[in-house]
PDB file of C-alpha atoms in Angstrom:
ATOM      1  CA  UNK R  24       0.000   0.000   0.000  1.00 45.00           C
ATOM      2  CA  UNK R  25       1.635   3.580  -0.847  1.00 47.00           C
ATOM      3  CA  UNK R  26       2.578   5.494   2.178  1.00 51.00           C
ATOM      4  CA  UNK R  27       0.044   8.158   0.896  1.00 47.00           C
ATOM      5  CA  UNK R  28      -3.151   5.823   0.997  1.00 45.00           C
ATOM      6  CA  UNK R  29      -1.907   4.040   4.280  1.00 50.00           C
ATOM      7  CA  UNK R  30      -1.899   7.486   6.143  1.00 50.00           C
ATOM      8  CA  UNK R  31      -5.417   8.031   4.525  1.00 49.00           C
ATOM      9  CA  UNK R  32      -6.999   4.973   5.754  1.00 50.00           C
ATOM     10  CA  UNK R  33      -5.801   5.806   9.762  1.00 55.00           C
ATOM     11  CA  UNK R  34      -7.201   8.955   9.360  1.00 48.00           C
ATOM     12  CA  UNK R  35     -10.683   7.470   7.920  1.00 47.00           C
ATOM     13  CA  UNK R  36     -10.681   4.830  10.632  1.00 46.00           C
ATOM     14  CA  UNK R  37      -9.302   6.825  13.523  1.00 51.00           C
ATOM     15  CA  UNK R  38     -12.319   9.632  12.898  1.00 49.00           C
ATOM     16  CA  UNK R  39     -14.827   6.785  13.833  1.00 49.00           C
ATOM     17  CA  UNK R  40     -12.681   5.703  17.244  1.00 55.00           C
ATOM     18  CA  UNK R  41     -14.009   7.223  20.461  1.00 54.00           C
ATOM     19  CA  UNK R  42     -11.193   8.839  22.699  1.00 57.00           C
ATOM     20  CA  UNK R  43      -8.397   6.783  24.274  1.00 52.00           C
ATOM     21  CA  UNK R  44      -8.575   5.845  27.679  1.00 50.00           C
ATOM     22  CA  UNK R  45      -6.030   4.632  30.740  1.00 48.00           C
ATOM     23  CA  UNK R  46      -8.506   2.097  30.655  1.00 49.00           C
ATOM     24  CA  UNK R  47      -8.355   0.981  27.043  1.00 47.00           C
ATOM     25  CA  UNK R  48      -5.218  -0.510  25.802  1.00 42.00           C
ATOM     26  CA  UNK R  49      -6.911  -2.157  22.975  1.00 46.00           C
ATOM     27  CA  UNK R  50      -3.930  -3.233  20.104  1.00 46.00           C
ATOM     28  CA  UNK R  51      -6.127  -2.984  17.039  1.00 52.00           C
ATOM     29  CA  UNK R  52      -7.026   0.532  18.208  1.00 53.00           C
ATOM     30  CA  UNK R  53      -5.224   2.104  15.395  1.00 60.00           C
ATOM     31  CA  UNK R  54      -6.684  -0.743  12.864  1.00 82.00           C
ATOM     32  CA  UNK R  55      -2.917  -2.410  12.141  1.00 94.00           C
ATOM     33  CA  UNK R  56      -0.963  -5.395  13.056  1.00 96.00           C
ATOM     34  CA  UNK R  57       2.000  -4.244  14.840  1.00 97.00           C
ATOM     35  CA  UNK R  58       1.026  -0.772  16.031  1.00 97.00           C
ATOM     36  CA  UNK R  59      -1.193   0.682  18.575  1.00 94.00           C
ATOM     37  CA  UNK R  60      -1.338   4.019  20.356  1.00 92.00           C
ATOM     38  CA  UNK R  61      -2.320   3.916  24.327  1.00 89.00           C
ATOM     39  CA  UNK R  62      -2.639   6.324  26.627  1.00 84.00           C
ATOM     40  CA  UNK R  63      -0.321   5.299  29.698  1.00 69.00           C
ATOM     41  CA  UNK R  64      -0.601   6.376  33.257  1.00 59.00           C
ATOM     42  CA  UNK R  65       3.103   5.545  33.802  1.00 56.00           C
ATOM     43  CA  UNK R  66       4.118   7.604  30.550  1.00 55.00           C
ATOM     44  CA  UNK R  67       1.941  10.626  31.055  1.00 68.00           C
ATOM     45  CA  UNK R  68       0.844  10.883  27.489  1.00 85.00           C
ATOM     46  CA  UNK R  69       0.554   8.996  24.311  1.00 92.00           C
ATOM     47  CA  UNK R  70       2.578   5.824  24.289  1.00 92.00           C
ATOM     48  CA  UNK R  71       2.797   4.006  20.636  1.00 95.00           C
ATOM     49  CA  UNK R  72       2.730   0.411  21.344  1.00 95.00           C
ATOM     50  CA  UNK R  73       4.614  -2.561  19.064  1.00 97.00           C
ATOM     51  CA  UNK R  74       3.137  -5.167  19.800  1.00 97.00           C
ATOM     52  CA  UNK R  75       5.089  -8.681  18.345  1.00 98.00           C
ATOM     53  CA  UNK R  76       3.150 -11.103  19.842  1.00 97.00           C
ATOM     54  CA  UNK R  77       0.103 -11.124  17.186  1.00 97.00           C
ATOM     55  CA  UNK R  78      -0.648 -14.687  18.126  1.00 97.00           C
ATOM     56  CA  UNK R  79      -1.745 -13.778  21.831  1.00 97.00           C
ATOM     57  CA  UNK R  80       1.165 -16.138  23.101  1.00 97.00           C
ATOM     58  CA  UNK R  81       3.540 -15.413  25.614  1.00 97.00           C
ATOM     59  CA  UNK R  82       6.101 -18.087  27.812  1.00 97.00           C
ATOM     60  CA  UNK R  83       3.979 -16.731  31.179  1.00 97.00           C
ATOM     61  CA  UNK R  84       0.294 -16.703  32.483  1.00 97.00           C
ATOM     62  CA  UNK R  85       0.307 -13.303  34.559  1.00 97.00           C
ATOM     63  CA  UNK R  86      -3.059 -13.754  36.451  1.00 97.00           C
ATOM     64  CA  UNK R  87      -4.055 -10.256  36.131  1.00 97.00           C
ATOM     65  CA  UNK R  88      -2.780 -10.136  31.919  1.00 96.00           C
ATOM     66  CA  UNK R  89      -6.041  -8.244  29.771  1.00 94.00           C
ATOM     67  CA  UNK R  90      -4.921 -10.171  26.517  1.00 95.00           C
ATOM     68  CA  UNK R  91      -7.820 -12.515  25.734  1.00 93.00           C
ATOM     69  CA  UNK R  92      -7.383 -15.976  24.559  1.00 94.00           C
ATOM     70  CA  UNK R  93      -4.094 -15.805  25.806  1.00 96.00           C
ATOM     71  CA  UNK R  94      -1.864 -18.435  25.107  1.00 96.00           C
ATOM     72  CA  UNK R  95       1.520 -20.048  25.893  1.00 96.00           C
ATOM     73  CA  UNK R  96       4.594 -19.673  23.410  1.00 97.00           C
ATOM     74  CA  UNK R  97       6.451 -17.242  21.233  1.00 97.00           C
ATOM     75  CA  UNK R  98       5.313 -14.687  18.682  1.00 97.00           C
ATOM     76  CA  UNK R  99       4.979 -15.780  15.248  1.00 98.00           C
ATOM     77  CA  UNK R 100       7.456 -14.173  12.484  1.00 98.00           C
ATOM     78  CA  UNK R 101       7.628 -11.081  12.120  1.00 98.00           C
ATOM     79  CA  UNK R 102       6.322  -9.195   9.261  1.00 98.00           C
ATOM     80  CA  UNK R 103       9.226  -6.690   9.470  1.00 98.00           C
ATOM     81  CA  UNK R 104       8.594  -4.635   6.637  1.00 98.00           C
ATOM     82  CA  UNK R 105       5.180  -4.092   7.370  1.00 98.00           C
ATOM     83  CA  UNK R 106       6.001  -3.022  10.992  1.00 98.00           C
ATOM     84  CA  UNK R 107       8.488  -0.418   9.460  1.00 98.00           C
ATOM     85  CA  UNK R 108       5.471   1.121   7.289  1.00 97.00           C
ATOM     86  CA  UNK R 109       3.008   0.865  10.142  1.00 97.00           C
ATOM     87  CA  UNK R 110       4.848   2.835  12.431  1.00 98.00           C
ATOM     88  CA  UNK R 111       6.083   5.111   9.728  1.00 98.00           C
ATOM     89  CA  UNK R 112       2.446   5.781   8.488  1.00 96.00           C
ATOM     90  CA  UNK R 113       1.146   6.142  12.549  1.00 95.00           C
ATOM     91  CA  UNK R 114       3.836   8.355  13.441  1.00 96.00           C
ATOM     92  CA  UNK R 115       3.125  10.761  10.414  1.00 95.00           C
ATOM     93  CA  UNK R 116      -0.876  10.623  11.357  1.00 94.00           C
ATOM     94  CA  UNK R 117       0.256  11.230  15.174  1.00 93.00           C
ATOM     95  CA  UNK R 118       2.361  13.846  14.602  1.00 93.00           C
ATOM     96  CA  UNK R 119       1.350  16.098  11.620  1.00 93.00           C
ATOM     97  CA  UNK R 120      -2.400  14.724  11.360  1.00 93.00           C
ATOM     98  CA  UNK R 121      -5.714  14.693  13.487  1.00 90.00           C
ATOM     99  CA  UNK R 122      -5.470  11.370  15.066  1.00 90.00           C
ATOM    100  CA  UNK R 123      -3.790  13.133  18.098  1.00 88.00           C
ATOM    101  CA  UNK R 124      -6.592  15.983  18.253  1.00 87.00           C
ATOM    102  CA  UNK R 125      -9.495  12.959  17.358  1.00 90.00           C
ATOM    103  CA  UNK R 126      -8.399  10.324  19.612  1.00 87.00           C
ATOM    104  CA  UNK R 127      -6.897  11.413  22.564  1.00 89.00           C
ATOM    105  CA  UNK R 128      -8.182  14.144  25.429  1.00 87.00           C
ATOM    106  CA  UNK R 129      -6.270  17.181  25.423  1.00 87.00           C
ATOM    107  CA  UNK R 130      -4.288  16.595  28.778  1.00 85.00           C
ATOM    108  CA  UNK R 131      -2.412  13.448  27.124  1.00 87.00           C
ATOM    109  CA  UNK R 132      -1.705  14.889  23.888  1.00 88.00           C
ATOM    110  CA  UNK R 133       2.085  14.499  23.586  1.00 91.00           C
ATOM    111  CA  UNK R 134       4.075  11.512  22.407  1.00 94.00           C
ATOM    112  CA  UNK R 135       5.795  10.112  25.327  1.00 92.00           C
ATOM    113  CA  UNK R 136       7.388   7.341  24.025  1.00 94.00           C
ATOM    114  CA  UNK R 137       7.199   3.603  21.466  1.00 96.00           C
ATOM    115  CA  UNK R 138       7.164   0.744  23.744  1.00 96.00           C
ATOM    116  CA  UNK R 139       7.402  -2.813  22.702  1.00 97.00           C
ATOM    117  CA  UNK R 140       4.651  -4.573  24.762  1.00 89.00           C
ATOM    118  CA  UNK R 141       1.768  -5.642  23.070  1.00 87.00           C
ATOM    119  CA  UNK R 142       0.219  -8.954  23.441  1.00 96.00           C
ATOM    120  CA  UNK R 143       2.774 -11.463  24.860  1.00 97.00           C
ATOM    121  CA  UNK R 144       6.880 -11.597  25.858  1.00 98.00           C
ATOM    122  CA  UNK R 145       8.558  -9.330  23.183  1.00 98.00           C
ATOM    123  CA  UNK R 146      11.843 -10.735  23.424  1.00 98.00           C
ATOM    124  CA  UNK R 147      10.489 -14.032  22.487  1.00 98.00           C
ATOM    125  CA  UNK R 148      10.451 -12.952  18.693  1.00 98.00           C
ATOM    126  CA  UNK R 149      12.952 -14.346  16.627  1.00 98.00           C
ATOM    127  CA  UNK R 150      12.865 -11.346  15.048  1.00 98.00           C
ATOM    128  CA  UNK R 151      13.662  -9.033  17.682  1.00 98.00           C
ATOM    129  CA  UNK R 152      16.669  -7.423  17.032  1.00 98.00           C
ATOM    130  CA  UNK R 153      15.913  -6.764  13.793  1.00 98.00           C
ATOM    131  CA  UNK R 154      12.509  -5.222  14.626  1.00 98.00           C
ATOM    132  CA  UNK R 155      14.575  -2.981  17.132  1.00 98.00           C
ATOM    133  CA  UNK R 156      16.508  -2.007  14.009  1.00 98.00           C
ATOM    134  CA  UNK R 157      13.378  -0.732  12.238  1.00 98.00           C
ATOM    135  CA  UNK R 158      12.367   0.642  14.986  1.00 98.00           C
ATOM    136  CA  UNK R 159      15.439   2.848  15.166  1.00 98.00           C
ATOM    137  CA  UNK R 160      15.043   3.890  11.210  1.00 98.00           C
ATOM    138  CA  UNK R 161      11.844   4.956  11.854  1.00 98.00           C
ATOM    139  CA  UNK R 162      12.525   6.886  14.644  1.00 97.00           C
ATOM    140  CA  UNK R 163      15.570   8.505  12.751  1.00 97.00           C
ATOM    141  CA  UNK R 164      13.110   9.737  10.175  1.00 97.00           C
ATOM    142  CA  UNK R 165      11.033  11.580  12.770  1.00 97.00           C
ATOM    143  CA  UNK R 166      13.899  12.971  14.282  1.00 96.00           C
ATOM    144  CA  UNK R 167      13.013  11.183  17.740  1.00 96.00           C
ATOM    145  CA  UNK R 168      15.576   9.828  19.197  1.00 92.00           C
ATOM    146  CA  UNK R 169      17.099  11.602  21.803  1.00 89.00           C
ATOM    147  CA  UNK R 170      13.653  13.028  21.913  1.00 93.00           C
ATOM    148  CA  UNK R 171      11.415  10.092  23.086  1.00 94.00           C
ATOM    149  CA  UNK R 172      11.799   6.706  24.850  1.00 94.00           C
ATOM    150  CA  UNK R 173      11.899   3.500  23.447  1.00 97.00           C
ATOM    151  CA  UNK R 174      10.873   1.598  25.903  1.00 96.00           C
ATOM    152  CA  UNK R 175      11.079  -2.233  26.396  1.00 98.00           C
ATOM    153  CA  UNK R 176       8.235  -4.162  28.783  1.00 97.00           C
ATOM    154  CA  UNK R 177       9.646  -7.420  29.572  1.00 98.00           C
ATOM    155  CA  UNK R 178       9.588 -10.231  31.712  1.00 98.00           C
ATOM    156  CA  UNK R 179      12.936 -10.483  31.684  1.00 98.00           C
ATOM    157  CA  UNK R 180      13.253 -14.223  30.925  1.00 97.00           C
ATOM    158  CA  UNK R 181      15.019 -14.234  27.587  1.00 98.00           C
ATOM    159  CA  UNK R 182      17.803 -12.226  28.351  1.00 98.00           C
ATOM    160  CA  UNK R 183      19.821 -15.517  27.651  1.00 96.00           C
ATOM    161  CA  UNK R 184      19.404 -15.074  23.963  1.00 97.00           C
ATOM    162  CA  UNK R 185      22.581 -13.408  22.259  1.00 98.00           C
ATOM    163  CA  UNK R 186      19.601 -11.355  20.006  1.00 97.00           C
ATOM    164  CA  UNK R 187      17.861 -10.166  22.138  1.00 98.00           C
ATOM    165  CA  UNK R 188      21.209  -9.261  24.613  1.00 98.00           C
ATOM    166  CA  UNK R 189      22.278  -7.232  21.038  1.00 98.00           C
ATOM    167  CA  UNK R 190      18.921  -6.009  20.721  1.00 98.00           C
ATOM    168  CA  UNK R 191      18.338  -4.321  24.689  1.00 98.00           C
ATOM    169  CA  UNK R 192      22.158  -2.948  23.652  1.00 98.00           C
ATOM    170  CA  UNK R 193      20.320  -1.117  20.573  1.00 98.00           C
ATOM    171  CA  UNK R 194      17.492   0.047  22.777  1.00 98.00           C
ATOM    172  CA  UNK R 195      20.065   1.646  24.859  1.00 97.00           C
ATOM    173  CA  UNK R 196      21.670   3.684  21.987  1.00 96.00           C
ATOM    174  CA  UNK R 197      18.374   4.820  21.029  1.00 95.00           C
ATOM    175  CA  UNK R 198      17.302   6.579  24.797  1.00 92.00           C
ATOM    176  CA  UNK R 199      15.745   3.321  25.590  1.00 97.00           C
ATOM    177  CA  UNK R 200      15.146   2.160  28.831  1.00 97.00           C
ATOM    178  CA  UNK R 201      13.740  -1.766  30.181  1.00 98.00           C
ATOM    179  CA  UNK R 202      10.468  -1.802  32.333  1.00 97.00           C
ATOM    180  CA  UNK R 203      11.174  -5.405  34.070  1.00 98.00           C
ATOM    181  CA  UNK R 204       8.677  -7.147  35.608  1.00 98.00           C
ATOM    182  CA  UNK R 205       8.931  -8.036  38.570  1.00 98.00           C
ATOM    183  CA  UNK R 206       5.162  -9.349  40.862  1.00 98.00           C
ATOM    184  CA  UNK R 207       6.919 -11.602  43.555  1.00 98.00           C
ATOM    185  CA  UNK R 208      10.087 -12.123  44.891  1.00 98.00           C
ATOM    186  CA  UNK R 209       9.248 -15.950  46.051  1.00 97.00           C
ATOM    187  CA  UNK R 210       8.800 -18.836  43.763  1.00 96.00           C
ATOM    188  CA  UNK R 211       5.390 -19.383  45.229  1.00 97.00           C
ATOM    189  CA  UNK R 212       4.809 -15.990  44.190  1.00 98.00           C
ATOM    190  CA  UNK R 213       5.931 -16.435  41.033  1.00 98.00           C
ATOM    191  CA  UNK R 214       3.870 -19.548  40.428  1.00 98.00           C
ATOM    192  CA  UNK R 215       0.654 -17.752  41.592  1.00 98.00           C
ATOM    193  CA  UNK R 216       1.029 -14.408  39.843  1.00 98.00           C
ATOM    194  CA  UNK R 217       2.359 -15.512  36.393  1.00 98.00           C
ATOM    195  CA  UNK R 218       2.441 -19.217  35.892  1.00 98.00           C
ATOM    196  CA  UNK R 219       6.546 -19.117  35.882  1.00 97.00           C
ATOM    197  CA  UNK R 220       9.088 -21.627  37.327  1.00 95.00           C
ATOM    198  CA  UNK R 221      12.022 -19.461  37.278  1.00 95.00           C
ATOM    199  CA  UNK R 222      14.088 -18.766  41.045  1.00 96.00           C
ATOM    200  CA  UNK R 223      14.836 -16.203  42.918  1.00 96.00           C
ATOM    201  CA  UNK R 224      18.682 -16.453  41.379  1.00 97.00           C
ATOM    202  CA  UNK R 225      17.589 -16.638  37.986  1.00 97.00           C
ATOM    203  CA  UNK R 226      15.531 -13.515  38.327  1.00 98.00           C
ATOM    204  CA  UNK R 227      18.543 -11.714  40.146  1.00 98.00           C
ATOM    205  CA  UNK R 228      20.778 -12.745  37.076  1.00 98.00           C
ATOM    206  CA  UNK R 229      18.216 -11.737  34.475  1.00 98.00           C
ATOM    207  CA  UNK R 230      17.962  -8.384  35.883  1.00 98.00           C
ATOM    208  CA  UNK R 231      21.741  -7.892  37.031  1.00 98.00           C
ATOM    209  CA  UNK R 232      22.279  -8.240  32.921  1.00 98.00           C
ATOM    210  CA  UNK R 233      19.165  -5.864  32.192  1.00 98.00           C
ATOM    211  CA  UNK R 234      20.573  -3.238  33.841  1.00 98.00           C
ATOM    212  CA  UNK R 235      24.358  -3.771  32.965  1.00 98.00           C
ATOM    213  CA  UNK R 236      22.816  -2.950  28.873  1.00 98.00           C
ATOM    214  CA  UNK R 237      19.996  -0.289  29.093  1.00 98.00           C
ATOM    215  CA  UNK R 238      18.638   1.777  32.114  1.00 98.00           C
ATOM    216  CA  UNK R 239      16.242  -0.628  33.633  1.00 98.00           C
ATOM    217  CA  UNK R 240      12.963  -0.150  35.925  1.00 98.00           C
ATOM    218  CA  UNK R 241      11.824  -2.943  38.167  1.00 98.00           C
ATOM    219  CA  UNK R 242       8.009  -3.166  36.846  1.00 97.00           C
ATOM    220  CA  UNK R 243       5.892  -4.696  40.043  1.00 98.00           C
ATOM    221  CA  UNK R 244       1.944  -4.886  39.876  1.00 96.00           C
ATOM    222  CA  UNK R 245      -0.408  -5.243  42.551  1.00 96.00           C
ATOM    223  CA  UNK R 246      -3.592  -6.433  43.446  1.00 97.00           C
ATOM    224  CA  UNK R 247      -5.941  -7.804  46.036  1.00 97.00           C
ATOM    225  CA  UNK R 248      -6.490 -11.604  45.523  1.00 97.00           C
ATOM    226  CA  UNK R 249      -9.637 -12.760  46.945  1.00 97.00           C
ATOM    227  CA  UNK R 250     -10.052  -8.972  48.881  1.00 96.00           C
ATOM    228  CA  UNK R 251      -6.033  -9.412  50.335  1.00 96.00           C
ATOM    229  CA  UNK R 252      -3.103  -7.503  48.978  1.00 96.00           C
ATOM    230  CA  UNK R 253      -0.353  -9.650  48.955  1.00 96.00           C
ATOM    231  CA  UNK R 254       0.449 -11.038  52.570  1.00 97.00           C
ATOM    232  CA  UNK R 255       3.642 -10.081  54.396  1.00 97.00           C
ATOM    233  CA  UNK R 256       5.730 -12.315  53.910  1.00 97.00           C
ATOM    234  CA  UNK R 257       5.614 -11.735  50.138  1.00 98.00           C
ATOM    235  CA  UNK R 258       5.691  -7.811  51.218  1.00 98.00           C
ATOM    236  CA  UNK R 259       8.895  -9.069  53.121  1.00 98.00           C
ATOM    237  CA  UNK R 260      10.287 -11.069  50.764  1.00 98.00           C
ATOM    238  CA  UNK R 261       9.935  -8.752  47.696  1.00 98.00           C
ATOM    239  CA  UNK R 262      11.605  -5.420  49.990  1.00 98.00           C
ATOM    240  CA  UNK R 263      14.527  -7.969  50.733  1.00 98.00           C
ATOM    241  CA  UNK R 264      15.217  -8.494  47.046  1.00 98.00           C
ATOM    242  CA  UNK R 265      15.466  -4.705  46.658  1.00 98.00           C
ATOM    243  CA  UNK R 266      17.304  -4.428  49.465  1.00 98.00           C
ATOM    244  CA  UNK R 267      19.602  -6.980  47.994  1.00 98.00           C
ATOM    245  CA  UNK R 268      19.931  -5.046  44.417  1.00 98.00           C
ATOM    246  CA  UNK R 269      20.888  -2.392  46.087  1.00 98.00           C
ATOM    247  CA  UNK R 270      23.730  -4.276  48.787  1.00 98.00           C
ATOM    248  CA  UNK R 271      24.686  -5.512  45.185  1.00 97.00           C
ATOM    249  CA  UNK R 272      24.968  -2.069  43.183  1.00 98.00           C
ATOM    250  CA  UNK R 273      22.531  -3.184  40.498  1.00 98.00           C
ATOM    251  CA  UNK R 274      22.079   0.120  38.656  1.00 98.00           C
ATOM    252  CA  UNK R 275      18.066   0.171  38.599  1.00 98.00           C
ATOM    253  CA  UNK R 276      16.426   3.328  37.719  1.00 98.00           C
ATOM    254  CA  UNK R 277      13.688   3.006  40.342  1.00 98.00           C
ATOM    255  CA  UNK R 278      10.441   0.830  40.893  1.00 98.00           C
ATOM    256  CA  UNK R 279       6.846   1.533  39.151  1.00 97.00           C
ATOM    257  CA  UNK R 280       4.899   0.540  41.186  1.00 96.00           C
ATOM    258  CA  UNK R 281       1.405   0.688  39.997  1.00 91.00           C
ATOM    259  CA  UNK R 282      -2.151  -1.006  40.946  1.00 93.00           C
ATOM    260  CA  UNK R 283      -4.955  -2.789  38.413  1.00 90.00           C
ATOM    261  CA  UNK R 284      -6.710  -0.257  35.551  1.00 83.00           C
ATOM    262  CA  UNK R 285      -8.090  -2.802  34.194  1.00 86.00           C
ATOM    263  CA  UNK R 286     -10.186  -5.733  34.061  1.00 93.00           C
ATOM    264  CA  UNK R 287      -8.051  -9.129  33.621  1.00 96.00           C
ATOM    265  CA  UNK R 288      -8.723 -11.889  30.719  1.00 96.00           C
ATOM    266  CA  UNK R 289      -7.715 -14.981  32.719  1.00 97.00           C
ATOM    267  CA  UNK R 290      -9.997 -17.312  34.595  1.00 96.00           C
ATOM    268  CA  UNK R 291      -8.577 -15.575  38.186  1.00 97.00           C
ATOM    269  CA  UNK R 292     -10.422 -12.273  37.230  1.00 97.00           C
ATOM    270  CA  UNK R 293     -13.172 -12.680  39.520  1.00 97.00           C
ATOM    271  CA  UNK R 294     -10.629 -13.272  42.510  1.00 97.00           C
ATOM    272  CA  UNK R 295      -9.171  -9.944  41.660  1.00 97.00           C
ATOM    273  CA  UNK R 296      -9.582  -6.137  42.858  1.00 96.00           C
ATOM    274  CA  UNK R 297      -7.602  -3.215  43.332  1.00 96.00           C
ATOM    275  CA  UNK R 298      -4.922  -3.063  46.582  1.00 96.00           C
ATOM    276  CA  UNK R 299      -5.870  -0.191  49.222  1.00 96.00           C
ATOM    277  CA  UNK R 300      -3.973   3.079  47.737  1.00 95.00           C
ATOM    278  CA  UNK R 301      -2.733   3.664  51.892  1.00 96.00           C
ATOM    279  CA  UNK R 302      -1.249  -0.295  51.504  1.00 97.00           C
ATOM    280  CA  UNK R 303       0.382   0.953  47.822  1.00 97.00           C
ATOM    281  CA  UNK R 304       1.378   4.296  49.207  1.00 97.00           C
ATOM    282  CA  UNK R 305       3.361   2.204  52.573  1.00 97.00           C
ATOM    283  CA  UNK R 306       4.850   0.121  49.800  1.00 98.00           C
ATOM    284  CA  UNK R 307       6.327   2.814  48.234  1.00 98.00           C
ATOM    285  CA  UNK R 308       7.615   4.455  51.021  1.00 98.00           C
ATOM    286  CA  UNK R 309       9.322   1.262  52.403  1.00 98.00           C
ATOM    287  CA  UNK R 310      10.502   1.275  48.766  1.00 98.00           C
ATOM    288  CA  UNK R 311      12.051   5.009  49.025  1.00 98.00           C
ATOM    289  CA  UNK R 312      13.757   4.159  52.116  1.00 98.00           C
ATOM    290  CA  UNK R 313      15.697   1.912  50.209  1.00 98.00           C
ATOM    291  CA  UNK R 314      17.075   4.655  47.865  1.00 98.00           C
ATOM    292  CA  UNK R 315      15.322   3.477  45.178  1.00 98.00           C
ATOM    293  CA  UNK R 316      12.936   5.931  43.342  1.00 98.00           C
ATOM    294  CA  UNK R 317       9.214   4.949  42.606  1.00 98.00           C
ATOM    295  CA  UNK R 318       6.777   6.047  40.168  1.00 95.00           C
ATOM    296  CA  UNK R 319       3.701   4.630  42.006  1.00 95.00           C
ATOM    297  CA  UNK R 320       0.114   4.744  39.719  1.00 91.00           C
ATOM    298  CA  UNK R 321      -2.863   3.557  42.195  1.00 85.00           C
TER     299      UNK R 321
END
């Protein structure tokens, strides 16, 4: 499709889209495959999603994930030269079109950043480095970087992987930072809150290497299972393995901290509310007294 009647048809189809929300992180907002814009709490503005994971499959089962039909595995192939002209055609309707003034309320209207998120692990594309590569063009084009974020939401668990090692290395030349999650600091947290196997040590590794290649965020969500936020010896456990980042002179950014916006697609959903803001707030100050900085969204 020329560039020309790609631009035309996200205008057509974004003047028939209601405003975005906090609320609504839907990925075929913007009508494509790859990319989808989202107004983020954490961000404070418009963040333009990527999301890889087209197939709904990601390697965990976070209990509180909004993707429906999720389901385990890795994203397909990636189509990478129809992200490049999906993000090239967006970012041209974002920035010098009406999508910005038709779709989004006037106190978000500012590109924050392009985060790779979307509908399952990221890193788990075999493509990865090479969509961090278009990415990059793209942003070159637009005169971005140094400008915006690109910003990587990840588990984490792949960091293994010699690609996607080379890609996190590209997101840091580009002002990227890593937004690592990080629910529980127990295995039987772990298991709970997103399905995974992987120890305490492994987790410690993962992110010791996150933040050795890009500026990294610890990523922690919380929630009220069955009308309890999480107990205290999870509390205990998790301000321990801060603690312990910090004894070890892991170079983290800070902690975002943030509660449940909305409604979860897995079968737990009904077991799940939001945590009491004054039990989020007392996180975050135990947090603080840490030395750690927190971005906390209730």
């Amino acid at each position: 499709m020329p560039e020309a009647a790609f631009s035309g048809s996200i205008k057509r189809m974004s003047s028939k889209k209601p405003q975005l929300t906090a609320t609504d992180h839907s990925r075929d907002s913007a009508g494509l495959r790859y990319v989808y814009p989202v107004v983020s709490r954490r961000a404070g503005g418009v963040s333009v999603g990527i999301n890889l994971n087209t197939n709904n499959a990601c390697n965990w089962r976070c209990i509180y994930c909004q993707v429906p039909n999720l389901q385990r595995g890795s994203a397909p192939p990636v189509d990478l030269h129809l992200l490049e002209r999906e993000l090239r055609g967006f970012l041209n309707e974002l920035l010098h079109g009406s999508f910005m003034h038709d779709n989004v309320p006037p106190e978000a209207r500012r590109l924050n950043d392009i985060a790779l998120s979307g509908n399952g692990e990221p890193t788990s594309a075999a493509e990865f480095e090479q969509s961090i590569e278009v990415i990059g063009r793209v942003m070159d084009e637009f005169r971005l970087n140094g400008t915006i974020k690109l910003v990587l939401i990840t588990n984490g668990s792949l960091i293994h992987r010699p690609s996607v090692r080379n890609g996190i290395r590209k997101i840091a030349q580009l002002n990227g930072e890593i937004w690592f999650k990080l629910d529980s600091a127990t295995a039987q947290g772990r298991m709970l809150i997103n399905h995974s196997r992987q120890t305490t040590e492994t987790v410690l590794k993962n992110l010791r290497v996150a933040a050795s290649l890009c500026p990294t965020w610890i990523q922690t969500a919380t929630f009220a299972l069955d009308g309890q936020p999480a107990p205290a010896d999870e509390r205990r456990a998790y301000l321990e393995f801060l603690a312990r980042c910090q004894a070890e002179r892991i170079p983290l950014q800070g902690v975002l901290l943030y509660g449940l916006a909305r409604t979860s697609l897995q079968p737990e959903a009904p077991r799940l509310s939001k945590a009491p803001s004054a039990w989020l707030e007392a996180l975050a100050i135990d947090i603080k007294q840490l030395g750690l900085a927190v971005k906390l969204s209730i």
